[in-house]
mmCIF file of C-alpha atoms in Angstrom:
data_model
loop_
_atom_site.group_PDB
_atom_site.id
_atom_site.type_symbol
_atom_site.label_atom_id
_atom_site.label_comp_id
_atom_site.label_asym_id
_atom_site.label_seq_id
_atom_site.Cartn_x
_atom_site.Cartn_y
_atom_site.Cartn_z
ATOM 1 C CA MET A 323 -14.283 -17.275 -23.756
ATOM 2 C CA LYS A 324 -15.156 -19.228 -20.595
ATOM 3 C CA THR A 325 -16.669 -17.395 -17.565
ATOM 4 C CA THR A 326 -15.701 -18.169 -14.048
ATOM 5 C CA ASN A 327 -18.977 -18.841 -12.342
ATOM 6 C CA LEU A 328 -19.102 -18.817 -8.593
ATOM 7 C CA THR A 329 -22.703 -17.873 -7.563
ATOM 8 C CA SER A 330 -24.072 -17.162 -4.179
ATOM 9 C CA SER A 331 -25.484 -20.731 -4.065
ATOM 10 C CA ILE A 332 -22.014 -22.061 -3.562
ATOM 11 C CA LEU A 333 -20.379 -19.151 -1.711
ATOM 12 C CA SER A 334 -21.056 -18.860 2.095
ATOM 13 C CA PRO A 335 -21.154 -15.873 4.367
ATOM 14 C CA SER A 336 -17.679 -16.708 5.622
ATOM 15 C CA ALA A 337 -16.237 -16.428 2.109
ATOM 16 C CA PRO A 338 -13.773 -13.555 2.087
ATOM 17 C CA ILE A 339 -13.847 -10.276 0.103
ATOM 18 C CA GLY A 340 -10.959 -10.192 -2.428
ATOM 19 C CA ILE A 341 -9.075 -6.798 -3.095
ATOM 20 C CA PHE A 342 -6.155 -6.311 -5.603
ATOM 21 C CA ASP A 343 -4.019 -3.420 -6.702
ATOM 22 C CA SER A 344 -0.946 -2.985 -8.818
ATOM 23 C CA GLY A 345 0.878 -2.846 -5.611
ATOM 24 C CA VAL A 346 0.526 -1.674 -2.033
ATOM 25 C CA GLY A 347 -1.498 1.502 -2.650
ATOM 26 C CA GLY A 348 -4.838 -0.565 -2.574
ATOM 27 C CA LEU A 349 -4.135 -1.004 1.187
ATOM 28 C CA SER A 350 -5.951 2.339 1.449
ATOM 29 C CA VAL A 351 -9.034 0.781 0.128
ATOM 30 C CA TYR A 352 -8.469 -2.282 2.219
ATOM 31 C CA GLN A 353 -8.350 -0.024 5.388
ATOM 32 C CA ALA A 354 -11.676 1.536 4.284
ATOM 33 C CA VAL A 355 -13.427 -1.730 3.641
ATOM 34 C CA ARG A 356 -12.073 -3.107 7.045
ATOM 35 C CA HIS A 357 -13.526 -0.165 8.811
ATOM 36 C CA ALA A 358 -16.722 -0.356 7.008
ATOM 37 C CA LEU A 359 -17.335 -4.073 7.131
ATOM 38 C CA PRO A 360 -15.562 -5.319 10.314
ATOM 39 C CA ALA A 361 -17.229 -8.839 10.318
ATOM 40 C CA GLU A 362 -15.835 -9.619 6.806
ATOM 41 C CA ASP A 363 -12.685 -11.630 5.918
ATOM 42 C CA ILE A 364 -10.460 -9.988 3.265
ATOM 43 C CA ILE A 365 -7.819 -11.360 0.958
ATOM 44 C CA TYR A 366 -5.419 -8.603 -0.391
ATOM 45 C CA ILE A 367 -3.000 -9.180 -3.222
ATOM 46 C CA ALA A 368 -0.445 -6.635 -4.385
ATOM 47 C CA ASP A 369 0.863 -7.062 -7.946
ATOM 48 C CA SER A 370 4.030 -5.367 -6.974
ATOM 49 C CA GLY A 371 6.098 -7.634 -9.141
ATOM 50 C CA HIS A 372 4.502 -5.827 -12.214
ATOM 51 C CA ALA A 373 3.936 -2.278 -10.737
ATOM 52 C CA PRO A 374 3.478 0.454 -11.770
ATOM 53 C CA TYR A 375 0.541 -0.204 -14.112
ATOM 54 C CA GLY A 376 0.366 3.567 -15.144
ATOM 55 C CA ASP A 377 2.563 3.523 -18.267
ATOM 56 C CA ARG A 378 2.009 -0.029 -19.379
ATOM 57 C CA SER A 379 -0.015 -1.253 -22.446
ATOM 58 C CA SER A 380 -3.808 -1.772 -22.031
ATOM 59 C CA ASP A 381 -3.334 -5.375 -23.036
ATOM 60 C CA PHE A 382 -0.736 -5.889 -20.150
ATOM 61 C CA ILE A 383 -2.960 -4.223 -17.610
ATOM 62 C CA THR A 384 -6.020 -6.312 -18.604
ATOM 63 C CA GLU A 385 -3.815 -9.508 -18.510
ATOM 64 C CA ARG A 386 -2.583 -8.622 -14.931
ATOM 65 C CA ALA A 387 -6.235 -7.571 -13.779
ATOM 66 C CA VAL A 388 -7.528 -10.942 -15.047
ATOM 67 C CA ALA A 389 -4.866 -12.888 -13.395
ATOM 68 C CA MET A 390 -5.245 -11.016 -9.954
ATOM 69 C CA THR A 391 -8.959 -11.417 -10.110
ATOM 70 C CA GLY A 392 -8.445 -15.150 -11.068
ATOM 71 C CA PHE A 393 -6.288 -15.537 -8.036
ATOM 72 C CA LEU A 394 -8.912 -14.097 -5.604
ATOM 73 C CA VAL A 395 -11.812 -16.112 -7.213
ATOM 74 C CA ALA A 396 -9.864 -19.252 -6.919
ATOM 75 C CA ALA A 397 -9.130 -18.453 -3.213
ATOM 76 C CA GLY A 398 -12.995 -18.258 -2.742
ATOM 77 C CA ALA A 399 -13.633 -14.549 -2.899
ATOM 78 C CA LYS A 400 -17.312 -13.849 -2.942
ATOM 79 C CA ALA A 401 -16.692 -10.278 -4.438
ATOM 80 C CA VAL A 402 -13.499 -8.524 -5.919
ATOM 81 C CA VAL A 403 -12.616 -4.999 -5.516
ATOM 82 C CA VAL A 404 -10.420 -3.460 -8.054
ATOM 83 C CA ALA A 405 -8.524 -1.073 -5.829
ATOM 84 C CA CYS A 406 -6.656 0.527 -8.736
ATOM 85 C CA ASN A 407 -7.727 3.330 -10.794
ATOM 86 C CA THR A 408 -5.696 2.272 -13.840
ATOM 87 C CA ALA A 409 -6.969 -1.248 -13.823
ATOM 88 C CA THR A 410 -10.583 0.063 -13.451
ATOM 89 C CA VAL A 411 -10.461 2.332 -16.543
ATOM 90 C CA ILE A 412 -8.714 -0.243 -18.769
ATOM 91 C CA ALA A 413 -10.023 -3.669 -17.605
ATOM 92 C CA VAL A 414 -13.058 -3.608 -15.357
ATOM 93 C CA GLU A 415 -15.515 -4.231 -18.279
ATOM 94 C CA GLN A 416 -13.372 -7.400 -19.277
ATOM 95 C CA LEU A 417 -13.425 -8.477 -15.524
ATOM 96 C CA ARG A 418 -17.204 -8.270 -15.423
ATOM 97 C CA ARG A 419 -17.596 -10.217 -18.568
ATOM 98 C CA GLN A 420 -15.279 -13.035 -17.441
ATOM 99 C CA PHE A 421 -16.197 -13.392 -13.709
ATOM 100 C CA SER A 422 -19.664 -13.796 -12.431
ATOM 101 C CA ILE A 423 -19.048 -12.558 -8.916
ATOM 102 C CA PRO A 424 -19.608 -8.848 -8.106
ATOM 103 C CA ILE A 425 -16.625 -6.846 -9.331
ATOM 104 C CA ILE A 426 -16.451 -3.563 -7.452
ATOM 105 C CA ALA A 427 -14.374 -0.759 -8.982
ATOM 106 C CA LEU A 428 -13.327 2.857 -8.225
ATOM 107 C CA GLU A 429 -12.984 6.104 -10.149
ATOM 108 C CA PRO A 430 -11.387 9.332 -9.317
ATOM 109 C CA ALA A 431 -13.343 11.450 -7.129
ATOM 110 C CA ILE A 432 -13.620 14.115 -9.856
ATOM 111 C CA LYS A 433 -17.546 14.685 -9.383
ATOM 112 C CA PRO A 434 -17.378 15.489 -5.495
ATOM 113 C CA ALA A 435 -14.281 17.514 -6.085
ATOM 114 C CA ILE A 436 -16.150 19.700 -8.702
ATOM 115 C CA GLU A 437 -19.055 20.059 -6.318
ATOM 116 C CA HIS A 438 -16.666 20.997 -3.542
ATOM 117 C CA SER A 439 -14.566 23.434 -5.308
ATOM 118 C CA ARG A 440 -14.998 27.200 -4.612
ATOM 119 C CA SER A 441 -12.550 28.538 -7.067
ATOM 120 C CA GLY A 442 -13.921 26.654 -10.058
ATOM 121 C CA ALA A 443 -10.619 24.852 -10.697
ATOM 122 C CA ILE A 444 -9.683 21.337 -9.408
ATOM 123 C CA GLY A 445 -6.422 19.384 -9.803
ATOM 124 C CA VAL A 446 -6.472 15.531 -10.539
ATOM 125 C CA LEU A 447 -3.334 13.647 -9.711
ATOM 126 C CA ALA A 448 -3.191 10.248 -11.474
ATOM 127 C CA THR A 449 -1.395 7.932 -13.632
ATOM 128 C CA ARG A 450 -0.838 8.830 -17.241
ATOM 129 C CA LYS A 451 -3.000 5.832 -18.100
ATOM 130 C CA THR A 452 -5.807 6.983 -16.023
ATOM 131 C CA ILE A 453 -5.724 10.463 -17.144
ATOM 132 C CA GLU A 454 -5.821 9.597 -20.801
ATOM 133 C CA SER A 455 -8.709 7.113 -20.330
ATOM 134 C CA PRO A 456 -12.242 7.673 -21.862
ATOM 135 C CA ALA A 457 -13.517 7.050 -18.288
ATOM 136 C CA VAL A 458 -11.800 10.329 -17.012
ATOM 137 C CA GLU A 459 -12.768 12.172 -20.289
ATOM 138 C CA ARG A 460 -16.414 11.184 -19.472
ATOM 139 C CA LEU A 461 -16.346 12.310 -15.846
ATOM 140 C CA CYS A 462 -14.904 15.707 -16.881
ATOM 141 C CA ARG A 463 -17.487 16.215 -19.763
ATOM 142 C CA THR A 464 -20.411 15.099 -17.526
ATOM 143 C CA HIS A 465 -19.616 17.169 -14.382
ATOM 144 C CA GLY A 466 -17.074 19.687 -15.405
ATOM 145 C CA ALA A 467 -18.985 22.135 -17.467
ATOM 146 C CA ASN A 468 -18.431 25.098 -15.301
ATOM 147 C CA THR A 469 -14.939 23.919 -13.781
ATOM 148 C CA ARG A 470 -11.471 23.785 -14.943
ATOM 149 C CA VAL A 471 -10.320 20.299 -14.491
ATOM 150 C CA LEU A 472 -6.561 20.343 -14.497
ATOM 151 C CA LEU A 473 -5.239 16.731 -15.162
ATOM 152 C CA GLN A 474 -1.642 16.063 -13.826
ATOM 153 C CA PRO A 475 0.176 12.809 -14.427
ATOM 154 C CA CYS A 476 2.609 11.957 -11.628
ATOM 155 C CA PRO A 477 5.175 9.519 -12.629
ATOM 156 C CA GLY A 478 7.344 8.530 -9.731
ATOM 157 C CA PHE A 479 4.730 8.526 -7.060
ATOM 158 C CA VAL A 480 3.815 4.890 -7.231
ATOM 159 C CA GLU A 481 7.468 3.883 -7.049
ATOM 160 C CA GLN A 482 8.114 6.002 -4.040
ATOM 161 C CA VAL A 483 5.286 4.272 -2.220
ATOM 162 C CA GLU A 484 6.290 0.850 -3.334
ATOM 163 C CA ARG A 485 9.764 1.640 -1.946
ATOM 164 C CA GLY A 486 8.373 2.887 1.365
ATOM 165 C CA GLU A 487 10.140 6.053 0.700
ATOM 166 C CA MET A 488 7.321 8.547 1.446
ATOM 167 C CA GLU A 489 9.550 10.922 3.519
ATOM 168 C CA HIS A 490 12.349 10.634 1.047
ATOM 169 C CA PRO A 491 13.509 14.160 -0.348
ATOM 170 C CA LYS A 492 12.793 12.880 -3.783
ATOM 171 C CA THR A 493 9.126 12.348 -2.921
ATOM 172 C CA TYR A 494 8.726 16.025 -1.772
ATOM 173 C CA GLU A 495 10.529 17.187 -4.885
ATOM 174 C CA LEU A 496 8.027 15.173 -7.024
ATOM 175 C CA ILE A 497 5.003 16.519 -5.080
ATOM 176 C CA ARG A 498 6.078 20.017 -5.550
ATOM 177 C CA ARG A 499 6.789 19.487 -9.191
ATOM 178 C CA TYR A 500 3.275 18.138 -9.783
ATOM 179 C CA VAL A 501 1.161 20.285 -7.296
ATOM 180 C CA GLU A 502 2.595 23.681 -7.432
ATOM 181 C CA PRO A 503 1.480 24.406 -10.953
ATOM 182 C CA LEU A 504 -1.951 23.201 -10.080
ATOM 183 C CA LEU A 505 -2.168 25.637 -7.136
ATOM 184 C CA ALA A 506 -0.718 28.499 -9.335
ATOM 185 C CA SER A 507 -3.550 27.786 -11.687
ATOM 186 C CA GLY A 508 -6.200 28.405 -8.894
ATOM 187 C CA ALA A 509 -6.878 24.773 -7.944
ATOM 188 C CA ASP A 510 -8.435 24.604 -4.422
ATOM 189 C CA THR A 511 -9.247 20.968 -4.499
ATOM 190 C CA LEU A 512 -6.968 17.934 -5.361
ATOM 191 C CA VAL A 513 -8.139 14.503 -6.258
ATOM 192 C CA LEU A 514 -6.029 11.512 -5.373
ATOM 193 C CA GLY A 515 -6.662 9.512 -8.487
ATOM 194 C CA CYS A 516 -4.431 6.616 -7.644
ATOM 195 C CA THR A 517 -4.740 4.570 -4.461
ATOM 196 C CA HIS A 518 -1.030 4.729 -4.052
ATOM 197 C CA TYR A 519 -1.281 8.508 -3.620
ATOM 198 C CA VAL A 520 -3.373 8.288 -0.391
ATOM 199 C CA TYR A 521 -0.195 7.334 1.317
ATOM 200 C CA LEU A 522 1.376 10.620 0.234
ATOM 201 C CA ALA A 523 -1.618 12.695 1.497
ATOM 202 C CA ARG A 524 0.187 13.857 4.555
ATOM 203 C CA GLN A 525 3.226 14.963 2.420
ATOM 204 C CA ILE A 526 1.034 16.794 -0.111
ATOM 205 C CA ARG A 527 -0.739 18.469 2.799
ATOM 206 C CA ALA A 528 2.628 19.754 4.075
ATOM 207 C CA ILE A 529 3.156 21.447 0.663
ATOM 208 C CA VAL A 530 -0.297 22.698 -0.185
ATOM 209 C CA GLY A 531 -1.321 24.048 3.249
ATOM 210 C CA PRO A 532 -4.658 23.739 5.084
ATOM 211 C CA ASP A 533 -6.815 25.587 2.633
ATOM 212 C CA VAL A 534 -6.666 23.006 -0.036
ATOM 213 C CA THR A 535 -9.033 20.078 0.115
ATOM 214 C CA ILE A 536 -7.640 16.733 -0.782
ATOM 215 C CA LEU A 537 -10.146 13.943 -1.833
ATOM 216 C CA ASP A 538 -9.837 10.218 -2.685
ATOM 217 C CA SER A 539 -12.371 7.384 -3.388
ATOM 218 C CA SER A 540 -11.522 4.874 -0.637
ATOM 219 C CA ALA A 541 -14.554 5.526 1.634
ATOM 220 C CA ALA A 542 -17.049 5.600 -1.397
ATOM 221 C CA VAL A 543 -15.709 2.301 -2.624
ATOM 222 C CA ALA A 544 -16.133 0.838 0.920
ATOM 223 C CA ARG A 545 -19.696 1.994 1.038
ATOM 224 C CA GLN A 546 -20.404 0.340 -2.381
ATOM 225 C CA VAL A 547 -18.845 -2.917 -1.211
ATOM 226 C CA GLY A 548 -21.239 -2.765 1.789
ATOM 227 C CA ARG A 549 -24.198 -2.153 -0.400
ATOM 228 C CA ARG A 550 -23.318 -4.920 -2.787
ATOM 229 C CA ILE A 551 -22.496 -7.533 0.022
ATOM 230 C CA GLY A 552 -25.140 -6.391 2.406
ATOM 231 C CA SER A 553 -27.909 -6.817 -0.105
ATOM 232 C CA SER A 554 -26.905 -10.451 -0.711
ATOM 233 C CA SER A 555 -27.198 -13.669 1.178
ATOM 234 C CA VAL A 556 -23.456 -13.846 1.557
ATOM 235 C CA ALA A 557 -22.861 -10.997 4.159
ATOM 236 C CA ALA A 558 -20.923 -12.362 7.163
ATOM 237 C CA SER A 559 -22.463 -12.106 10.515
ATOM 238 C CA ASP A 560 -21.374 -9.791 13.220
ATOM 239 C CA GLY A 561 -19.249 -11.236 16.044
ATOM 240 C CA ARG A 562 -17.319 -13.710 14.155
ATOM 241 C CA SER A 563 -13.530 -13.797 14.283
ATOM 242 C CA ILE A 564 -12.031 -12.377 11.147
ATOM 243 C CA GLU A 565 -9.069 -13.535 9.214
ATOM 244 C CA ASP A 566 -7.258 -11.351 6.700
ATOM 245 C CA GLN A 567 -4.683 -12.507 4.328
ATOM 246 C CA PHE A 568 -1.885 -10.661 2.387
ATOM 247 C CA PHE A 569 -0.158 -11.667 -0.764
ATOM 248 C CA THR A 570 2.447 -10.058 -3.118
ATOM 249 C CA THR A 571 3.826 -10.957 -6.598
ATOM 250 C CA ALA A 572 6.908 -9.024 -5.612
ATOM 251 C CA ALA A 573 10.268 -10.984 -5.566
ATOM 252 C CA SER A 574 10.949 -10.170 -1.850
ATOM 253 C CA THR A 575 8.215 -10.869 0.666
ATOM 254 C CA ASP A 576 10.493 -9.385 3.411
ATOM 255 C CA HIS A 577 10.401 -5.854 1.660
ATOM 256 C CA ALA A 578 6.635 -6.445 0.965
ATOM 257 C CA ARG A 579 5.961 -7.241 4.651
ATOM 258 C CA THR A 580 8.011 -4.103 5.707
ATOM 259 C CA VAL A 581 6.212 -1.624 3.408
ATOM 260 C CA MET A 582 2.656 -3.064 4.095
ATOM 261 C CA SER A 583 3.247 -3.087 7.902
ATOM 262 C CA THR A 584 4.435 0.451 7.766
ATOM 263 C CA LEU A 585 1.340 1.545 5.727
ATOM 264 C CA LEU A 586 -1.132 -0.214 7.953
ATOM 265 C CA GLY A 587 0.559 0.679 11.043
ATOM 266 C CA ARG A 588 0.683 -2.826 12.418
ATOM 267 C CA ALA A 589 2.758 -6.014 11.570
ATOM 268 C CA VAL A 590 1.198 -8.144 8.960
ATOM 269 C CA ASP A 591 2.484 -11.427 7.435
ATOM 270 C CA VAL A 592 2.653 -11.351 3.631
ATOM 271 C CA ARG A 593 2.985 -14.463 1.620
ATOM 272 C CA SER A 594 4.237 -15.010 -1.970
ATOM 273 C CA ALA A 595 1.559 -15.358 -4.504
ATOM 274 C CA GLN A 596 3.972 -16.911 -6.741
ATOM 275 C CA SER A 597 4.693 -19.817 -4.367
ATOM 276 C CA THR A 598 1.186 -20.134 -3.032
ATOM 277 C CA SER A 599 -0.997 -19.269 -6.049
ATOM 278 C CA PRO A 600 -4.321 -20.998 -6.198
ATOM 279 C CA ASP A 601 -5.069 -22.574 -9.597
ATOM 280 C CA TRP A 602 -6.953 -19.736 -11.351
ATOM 281 C CA SER A 603 -6.802 -21.523 -14.717
ATOM 282 C CA CYS A 604 -9.726 -23.620 -13.746
ATOM 283 C CA THR A 605 -12.951 -22.234 -14.920
ATOM 284 C CA HIS A 606 -16.489 -23.090 -15.193
ATOM 285 C CA GLU A 607 -19.083 -22.457 -17.734
ATOM 286 C CA ALA A 608 -21.624 -19.707 -16.755
ATOM 287 C CA VAL A 609 -24.873 -21.001 -15.690
ATOM 288 C CA PRO A 610 -27.453 -20.010 -18.390
#
């Protein structure tokens, strides 16, 4: 397999950071990276035309992750953030083999949740594919020896956020269905193991009350991006004008624009990745 080779020798400090997710949920990571690295340009692509990933086959998820990363690399990204837990646990190793720029991924905040818990029980809300992954099994085995880790798949959460229906009665019904058994089992800390779920944190809080801690990985990923970019020769200089770009694979850019603008709290322009896709089929042999 050919490896896309874009080294720091041909990437400039003005090159953007690329971020992708199965849909709009990764905007929570975008916001954290934007806050942590105010001088960097960012390209975000939501693969909403193929969301959700959570119940798809591993081959399908890997194919989409490669396509999204290829899009960002072809657009000149100097690093790519996989803002999707499912894509991380299924495809990140393939991405790191195939692309030579930094690939920064995330994992559910199980370790900090275990460290924080007072009751000795935590709940992990995630997609089925994430929960069934070896990566989550490893996190539980490594850090959860003295803690009950309650794994809860949440089908329907991603779809509600993709529709922009965070306040819909169905959303609250789903939250109660998935969260209340965790609370009844003694969980005092909840992990949002999917970036979409961050946009349901307020609704979850309304149901679980003030005494339950809710954790996600967005800030930790942003710090890791800062470490990887800041330690290289391609970090952007302070004081420059930034330019962020947003793309979607969804059929309707109007709907994507409405939902993304709502989640970000400001109007953004969203372009179709289908009509403006850079040619990610062009690859280069890795430099020995």
